[in-house]
Tab-separated table of C-alpha atoms in Angstrom:
chain	number	residue	atom	x	y	z
A	1	MET	CA	9.329	-20.787	14.383
A	2	PRO	CA	11.956	-18.898	12.403
A	3	TYR	CA	11.059	-17.727	8.853
A	4	GLU	CA	12.868	-15.923	6.011
A	5	PRO	CA	11.910	-12.263	5.767
A	6	PRO	CA	10.177	-11.118	2.586
A	7	THR	CA	12.177	-9.489	-0.142
A	8	HIS	CA	11.781	-7.360	-3.268
A	9	THR	CA	13.032	-10.182	-5.498
A	10	VAL	CA	9.799	-10.708	-7.408
A	11	GLU	CA	9.194	-6.995	-7.810
A	12	ARG	CA	12.720	-6.506	-9.139
A	13	SER	CA	12.126	-9.350	-11.627
A	14	ILE	CA	8.886	-7.801	-12.850
A	15	ARG	CA	10.522	-4.445	-13.208
A	16	ALA	CA	13.437	-5.951	-15.171
A	17	THR	CA	11.397	-8.102	-17.456
A	18	THR	CA	8.375	-5.906	-18.180
A	19	GLY	CA	9.617	-2.349	-17.634
A	20	ALA	CA	6.926	-1.836	-14.994
A	21	LYS	CA	7.714	1.173	-12.743
A	22	ILE	CA	4.856	0.879	-10.185
A	23	VAL	CA	4.163	-2.573	-8.824
A	24	ALA	CA	1.393	-3.293	-6.310
A	25	GLY	CA	1.214	-6.122	-3.866
A	26	VAL	CA	-2.273	-7.429	-3.337
A	27	ASP	CA	-3.691	-9.762	-0.675
A	28	GLU	CA	-7.069	-10.661	0.737
A	29	VAL	CA	-8.482	-11.563	4.003
A	30	GLY	CA	-11.901	-13.011	4.901
A	31	ARG	CA	-12.194	-15.539	2.114
A	32	GLY	CA	-13.073	-18.336	4.566
A	33	ALA	CA	-15.254	-16.438	6.982
A	34	TRP	CA	-19.035	-17.097	7.379
A	35	ALA	CA	-19.769	-13.464	8.127
A	36	GLY	CA	-18.442	-10.086	7.039
A	37	PRO	CA	-16.945	-8.835	3.793
A	38	VAL	CA	-13.970	-10.104	1.900
A	39	THR	CA	-11.378	-7.424	2.121
A	40	VAL	CA	-8.424	-6.825	-0.272
A	41	CYS	CA	-5.478	-4.456	0.211
A	42	ALA	CA	-3.312	-3.212	-2.594
A	43	ALA	CA	-0.004	-1.803	-1.415
A	44	VAL	CA	2.788	-0.041	-3.255
A	45	THR	CA	6.126	-0.035	-1.447
A	46	GLY	CA	8.854	0.805	-3.915
A	47	LEU	CA	12.156	-0.950	-3.144
A	48	ARG	CA	12.750	0.412	0.366
A	49	ARG	CA	13.540	-1.625	3.453
A	50	PRO	CA	10.372	-2.393	5.364
A	51	PRO	CA	9.697	-2.213	9.115
A	52	ALA	CA	11.176	-4.970	11.151
A	53	GLY	CA	9.228	-8.159	11.552
A	54	LEU	CA	7.113	-7.871	8.371
A	55	THR	CA	5.758	-11.209	7.169
A	56	ASP	CA	2.471	-12.918	6.490
A	57	SER	CA	-0.183	-11.432	8.845
A	58	LYS	CA	-1.130	-14.964	10.171
A	59	LEU	CA	2.448	-15.391	11.562
A	60	ILE	CA	2.302	-12.218	13.688
A	61	SER	CA	0.616	-11.898	17.061
A	62	PRO	CA	-2.518	-9.728	17.070
A	63	LYS	CA	-0.913	-7.035	19.292
A	64	ARG	CA	2.222	-6.753	17.087
A	65	ARG	CA	0.123	-6.997	13.915
A	66	THR	CA	-1.885	-3.970	14.926
A	67	GLU	CA	1.289	-2.029	15.772
A	68	LEU	CA	2.929	-3.129	12.532
A	69	SER	CA	-0.120	-2.042	10.453
A	70	GLY	CA	0.251	1.465	11.792
A	71	GLU	CA	3.818	1.528	10.858
A	72	LEU	CA	3.179	0.124	7.369
A	73	ILE	CA	0.448	2.702	6.641
A	74	LYS	CA	3.036	5.462	7.300
A	75	TRP	CA	5.841	3.551	5.406
A	76	VAL	CA	4.242	2.434	2.155
A	77	THR	CA	4.214	4.635	-0.873
A	78	SER	CA	0.339	4.220	-1.089
A	79	HIS	CA	-2.278	1.669	-0.181
A	80	ALA	CA	-6.039	1.255	-0.584
A	81	LEU	CA	-8.620	-1.199	0.663
A	82	GLY	CA	-11.511	-2.789	-1.346
A	83	HIS	CA	-14.419	-4.846	0.050
A	84	ALA	CA	-17.041	-7.106	-1.312
A	85	SER	CA	-20.083	-7.380	0.890
A	86	PRO	CA	-21.844	-10.613	1.995
A	87	GLU	CA	-24.592	-9.844	-0.461
A	88	GLU	CA	-22.124	-9.526	-3.286
A	89	ILE	CA	-20.473	-12.754	-2.307
A	90	ASP	CA	-23.801	-14.447	-2.289
A	91	GLU	CA	-24.753	-13.070	-5.692
A	92	LEU	CA	-21.519	-13.374	-7.455
A	93	GLY	CA	-19.566	-16.218	-5.781
A	94	MET	CA	-16.228	-15.828	-4.085
A	95	THR	CA	-13.946	-15.637	-7.150
A	96	ALA	CA	-15.917	-12.731	-8.707
A	97	ALA	CA	-16.250	-11.051	-5.268
A	98	LEU	CA	-12.488	-11.255	-4.906
A	99	ARG	CA	-12.092	-9.669	-8.267
A	100	LEU	CA	-14.527	-6.943	-7.385
A	101	ALA	CA	-12.849	-6.133	-4.093
A	102	ALA	CA	-9.384	-6.243	-5.592
A	103	GLY	CA	-10.401	-4.025	-8.509
A	104	ARG	CA	-11.885	-1.486	-5.984
A	105	ALA	CA	-8.588	-1.422	-3.982
A	106	LEU	CA	-6.500	-0.983	-7.159
A	107	ASP	CA	-8.737	1.666	-8.577
A	108	ALA	CA	-8.467	3.553	-5.266
A	109	LEU	CA	-4.761	3.881	-5.434
A	110	PRO	CA	-3.623	7.338	-6.301
A	111	VAL	CA	-1.565	6.037	-9.263
A	112	ARG	CA	-2.495	3.104	-11.375
A	113	PRO	CA	0.084	0.220	-11.002
A	114	ASP	CA	1.818	-1.114	-14.070
A	115	ALA	CA	1.809	-4.676	-12.577
A	116	VAL	CA	0.376	-6.551	-9.637
A	117	ILE	CA	1.895	-9.266	-7.456
A	118	LEU	CA	-1.088	-11.422	-6.267
A	119	ASP	CA	-0.794	-13.805	-3.375
A	120	GLY	CA	-1.718	-17.389	-4.262
A	121	LYS	CA	-1.643	-19.525	-7.373
A	122	HIS	CA	-4.920	-18.400	-8.974
A	123	ASP	CA	-5.218	-15.125	-10.909
A	124	TYR	CA	-8.696	-13.976	-9.883
A	125	LEU	CA	-7.996	-10.464	-11.247
A	126	GLY	CA	-7.260	-11.091	-14.918
A	127	PRO	CA	-7.192	-8.379	-17.629
A	128	PRO	CA	-6.585	-5.516	-17.904
A	129	TRP	CA	-4.263	-5.968	-15.020
A	130	ARG	CA	-0.701	-7.507	-15.590
A	131	VAL	CA	-0.582	-10.053	-12.788
A	132	ARG	CA	2.202	-12.182	-11.419
A	133	THR	CA	0.885	-14.831	-8.954
A	134	VAL	CA	3.116	-15.954	-6.126
A	135	ILE	CA	2.306	-18.865	-3.821
A	136	LYS	CA	2.865	-17.711	-0.231
A	137	GLY	CA	3.561	-14.215	-1.578
A	138	ASP	CA	2.536	-12.877	1.786
A	139	GLN	CA	5.598	-14.467	3.211
A	140	SER	CA	8.100	-13.904	0.368
A	141	CYS	CA	7.220	-10.472	-1.210
A	142	ILE	CA	7.473	-7.328	0.745
A	143	ALA	CA	4.491	-5.534	-0.949
A	144	VAL	CA	2.269	-8.522	-0.571
A	145	ALA	CA	3.144	-9.008	3.093
A	146	ALA	CA	2.433	-5.353	3.673
A	147	ALA	CA	-0.982	-5.644	2.026
A	148	SER	CA	-1.648	-8.830	4.132
A	149	VAL	CA	-1.051	-7.035	7.436
A	150	ILE	CA	-3.044	-3.928	6.562
A	151	ALA	CA	-5.921	-5.895	5.148
A	152	LYS	CA	-6.101	-8.228	8.195
A	153	VAL	CA	-6.005	-5.389	10.785
A	154	ALA	CA	-8.561	-3.361	8.897
A	155	ARG	CA	-11.039	-6.228	8.464
A	156	ASP	CA	-10.695	-7.412	12.044
A	157	ALA	CA	-11.441	-3.838	13.276
A	158	MET	CA	-14.588	-3.759	11.057
A	159	MET	CA	-15.770	-7.065	12.576
A	160	ALA	CA	-15.094	-5.840	16.119
A	161	GLU	CA	-17.312	-2.759	15.338
A	162	LEU	CA	-20.141	-5.155	14.286
A	163	GLU	CA	-19.936	-6.925	17.663
A	164	ALA	CA	-20.471	-3.587	19.401
A	165	GLU	CA	-23.637	-2.847	17.501
A	166	SER	CA	-25.990	-4.928	19.648
A	167	ALA	CA	-26.233	-7.606	22.310
A	168	GLN	CA	-27.278	-10.071	19.711
A	169	TYR	CA	-24.250	-9.412	17.568
A	170	ALA	CA	-21.978	-9.627	20.651
A	171	ALA	CA	-23.136	-13.255	21.092
A	172	PHE	CA	-21.376	-14.140	17.872
A	173	GLY	CA	-17.960	-13.036	19.105
A	174	PHE	CA	-16.998	-11.203	15.855
A	175	GLY	CA	-14.315	-9.282	17.748
A	176	ALA	CA	-12.500	-12.478	18.517
A	177	ASN	CA	-13.240	-14.673	15.505
A	178	ALA	CA	-13.591	-12.006	12.753
A	179	GLY	CA	-16.581	-13.894	11.254
A	180	TYR	CA	-14.863	-17.267	11.136
A	181	PRO	CA	-16.658	-20.331	12.495
A	182	SER	CA	-15.335	-20.483	16.067
A	183	PRO	CA	-17.307	-22.571	18.553
A	184	VAL	CA	-18.905	-19.342	19.971
A	185	HIS	CA	-19.846	-18.198	16.481
A	186	GLN	CA	-21.446	-21.565	15.707
A	187	ALA	CA	-23.341	-21.747	18.943
A	188	ALA	CA	-24.750	-18.195	18.377
A	189	LEU	CA	-25.836	-19.231	14.877
A	190	ARG	CA	-27.794	-22.181	16.265
A	191	GLU	CA	-29.580	-19.934	18.729
A	192	TRP	CA	-30.022	-16.701	16.912
A	193	GLY	CA	-29.712	-17.630	13.202
A	194	PRO	CA	-27.686	-15.573	10.695
A	195	THR	CA	-27.336	-11.823	10.986
A	196	PRO	CA	-27.580	-9.451	8.112
A	197	TYR	CA	-23.726	-9.740	7.861
A	198	HIS	CA	-23.726	-13.428	7.155
A	199	ARG	CA	-23.138	-15.054	3.840
A	200	LEU	CA	-26.322	-16.911	3.084
A	201	SER	CA	-25.227	-18.929	0.009
A	202	TRP	CA	-22.870	-21.101	2.032
A	203	SER	CA	-23.498	-24.677	3.070
A	204	TYR	CA	-23.184	-24.120	6.896
A	205	LEU	CA	-26.958	-23.339	6.812
A	206	ASP	CA	-27.604	-26.900	5.764
A	207	ALA	CA	-26.589	-28.016	9.183
A	208	LEU	CA	-28.998	-25.606	10.877
A	209	PRO	CA	-32.543	-26.979	10.235
A	210	GLN	CA	-34.349	-24.065	11.820
A	211	TRP	CA	-32.545	-21.561	9.612
A	212	ARG	CA	-31.989	-23.680	6.475
A	213	HIS	CA	-34.876	-21.875	4.696
A	214	LEU	CA	-32.776	-18.759	4.582
A	215	ARG	CA	-30.111	-20.203	2.350
A	216	LYS	CA	-29.623	-18.524	-0.962
A	217	PHE	CA	-28.600	-20.322	-4.159
A	218	ARG	CA	-26.876	-18.927	-7.226
A	219	VAL	CA	-28.196	-19.869	-10.667
A	220	SER	CA	-25.038	-21.780	-11.601
A	221	ALA	CA	-24.716	-24.998	-9.628
A	222	GLU	CA	-21.259	-25.487	-11.110
A	223	ALA	CA	-20.095	-22.115	-9.765
A	224	ALA	CA	-21.535	-22.869	-6.346
A	225	ALA	CA	-19.637	-26.174	-6.326
A	226	LEU	CA	-16.402	-24.386	-7.174
A	227	GLU	CA	-16.853	-21.995	-4.245
A	228	SER	CA	-17.506	-24.711	-1.733
A	229	GLY	CA	-13.758	-25.230	-1.155
A	230	GLY	CA	-13.450	-21.711	0.120
A	231	GLN	CA	-15.903	-22.208	2.960
A	232	LEU	CA	-13.691	-24.189	5.284
A	233	GLY	CA	-10.873	-21.731	6.102
A	234	PHE	CA	-10.017	-21.024	9.662
A	235	ASP	CA	-7.262	-18.237	9.244
A	236	PHE	CA	-8.025	-16.262	12.451
């Protein structure tokens, strides 16, 4: 399906209206997974023309996505990854975990950005960062699209490494599903129960009577309810 390539339009607008010189694109992957970290990439690209075929990582085939990530890592001015672990997600909730991971990515950049373009409609970063949210920014903004591809490929590789750790982990198919609830993943959960890499505060455990006792609950029921909407994503 044809799509419009991303541009520097939003970045140019931010530069013109705020005087920002360094603008980072930020995107996350793993929000809807049942296992593994949530991963955020911050990418600074300047206003140069990107490699051909850049768009939202979900619109690119796995093979081309891996190739493109390698090209982007050489092309971007700078980039950095930040992660929040399953334990941190369980303890803090997804919104705070995203903020933690994004902060880690931005802090790891060699130069602090003056402004951030954040994919989506919700600003989970907040002060002290100057943030512009853009719905479908991973399709329309070059820096965000670059962050999307790099984050996706990096996290997929992490999950594939987990699968190789043991025969038990191989049963979950992390290399193929990246921790999302595929049929193979769900079947392994029923038989083996959650691994140390699973998020134990999520409601999928309610459907597994033999493992339900492992579920963790955060203190704030309201916060837990707000997070429940993020448990159903299937963005392989």
